Amino acid sequence: MRLDKYLKVSRIIKRRTVAKDASDAGVVFINGKEAKASTKVKIGDVLELHFGEKILRVKVLDLKEHVGKDEAASLYEVIE
């Protein structure tokens, strides 16, 4: 699954266009490497998002095309 779509479906970022812009700006990393919006996300990957001073690290637990708002948090585990 594409990174920008995963960020939107998991509701880490609310809109896919914002997820694409963040990825292209170089603030999203997969397993320590800078990732673009089209980078493929796999189960077990560690995503790192830099929001100003704050860093969010999550581990991908599941990939689904569509989930409800209440299920979105089950797609990832917050590491830090």
mmCIF file of C-alpha atoms in Angstrom, residues 22-76:
data_model
loop_
_atom_site.group_PDB
_atom_site.id
_atom_site.type_symbol
_atom_site.label_atom_id
_atom_site.label_comp_id
_atom_site.label_asym_id
_atom_site.label_seq_id
_atom_site.Cartn_x
_atom_site.Cartn_y
_atom_site.Cartn_z
ATOM 1 C CA ALA A 22 4.306 15.741 4.233
ATOM 2 C CA SER A 23 5.974 12.763 2.552
ATOM 3 C CA ASP A 24 7.330 14.854 -0.303
ATOM 4 C CA ALA A 25 8.607 17.468 2.180
ATOM 5 C CA GLY A 26 10.898 14.863 3.758
ATOM 6 C CA VAL A 27 9.303 14.626 7.203
ATOM 7 C CA VAL A 28 8.251 10.955 6.910
ATOM 8 C CA PHE A 29 10.723 8.075 7.250
ATOM 9 C CA ILE A 30 10.261 4.317 6.833
ATOM 10 C CA ASN A 31 12.762 2.160 8.732
ATOM 11 C CA GLY A 32 15.102 5.148 9.070
ATOM 12 C CA LYS A 33 15.067 6.127 5.384
ATOM 13 C CA GLU A 34 13.323 9.178 3.953
ATOM 14 C CA ALA A 35 10.152 8.112 2.151
ATOM 15 C CA LYS A 36 8.117 9.634 -0.651
ATOM 16 C CA ALA A 37 4.323 9.368 -0.971
ATOM 17 C CA SER A 38 4.551 6.474 -3.437
ATOM 18 C CA THR A 39 6.805 4.328 -1.211
ATOM 19 C CA LYS A 40 5.234 0.957 -0.414
ATOM 20 C CA VAL A 41 4.412 0.242 3.244
ATOM 21 C CA LYS A 42 4.633 -3.336 4.548
ATOM 22 C CA ILE A 43 3.538 -4.968 7.795
ATOM 23 C CA GLY A 44 6.341 -4.619 10.347
ATOM 24 C CA ASP A 45 7.687 -1.320 8.973
ATOM 25 C CA VAL A 46 8.456 1.456 11.444
ATOM 26 C CA LEU A 47 7.198 4.867 10.351
ATOM 27 C CA GLU A 48 8.703 8.021 11.809
ATOM 28 C CA LEU A 49 6.902 11.338 11.335
ATOM 29 C CA HIS A 50 8.526 14.641 12.269
ATOM 30 C CA PHE A 51 5.986 17.309 13.241
ATOM 31 C CA GLY A 52 8.150 20.285 14.205
ATOM 32 C CA GLU A 53 9.774 19.380 17.527
ATOM 33 C CA LYS A 54 7.608 16.293 18.006
ATOM 34 C CA ILE A 55 8.503 12.885 16.552
ATOM 35 C CA LEU A 56 5.894 10.139 16.206
ATOM 36 C CA ARG A 57 7.093 6.547 15.717
ATOM 37 C CA VAL A 58 4.596 3.838 14.845
ATOM 38 C CA LYS A 59 4.884 0.199 13.828
ATOM 39 C CA VAL A 60 2.618 -1.026 11.019
ATOM 40 C CA LEU A 61 0.490 -3.924 12.271
ATOM 41 C CA ASP A 62 -2.018 -4.336 9.452
ATOM 42 C CA LEU A 63 -2.850 -3.042 5.970
ATOM 43 C CA LYS A 64 -6.489 -2.544 4.971
ATOM 44 C CA GLU A 65 -8.034 -0.537 2.147
ATOM 45 C CA HIS A 66 -10.940 0.743 4.241
ATOM 46 C CA VAL A 67 -11.528 0.873 7.998
ATOM 47 C CA GLY A 68 -13.941 2.681 10.264
ATOM 48 C CA LYS A 69 -12.892 5.450 12.581
ATOM 49 C CA ASP A 70 -12.983 3.111 15.589
ATOM 50 C CA GLU A 71 -10.779 0.484 13.881
ATOM 51 C CA ALA A 72 -8.139 2.866 12.492
ATOM 52 C CA ALA A 73 -5.916 2.698 15.583
ATOM 53 C CA SER A 74 -5.667 -1.097 15.226
ATOM 54 C CA LEU A 75 -3.581 -0.673 12.048
ATOM 55 C CA TYR A 76 -0.550 0.595 13.976
#
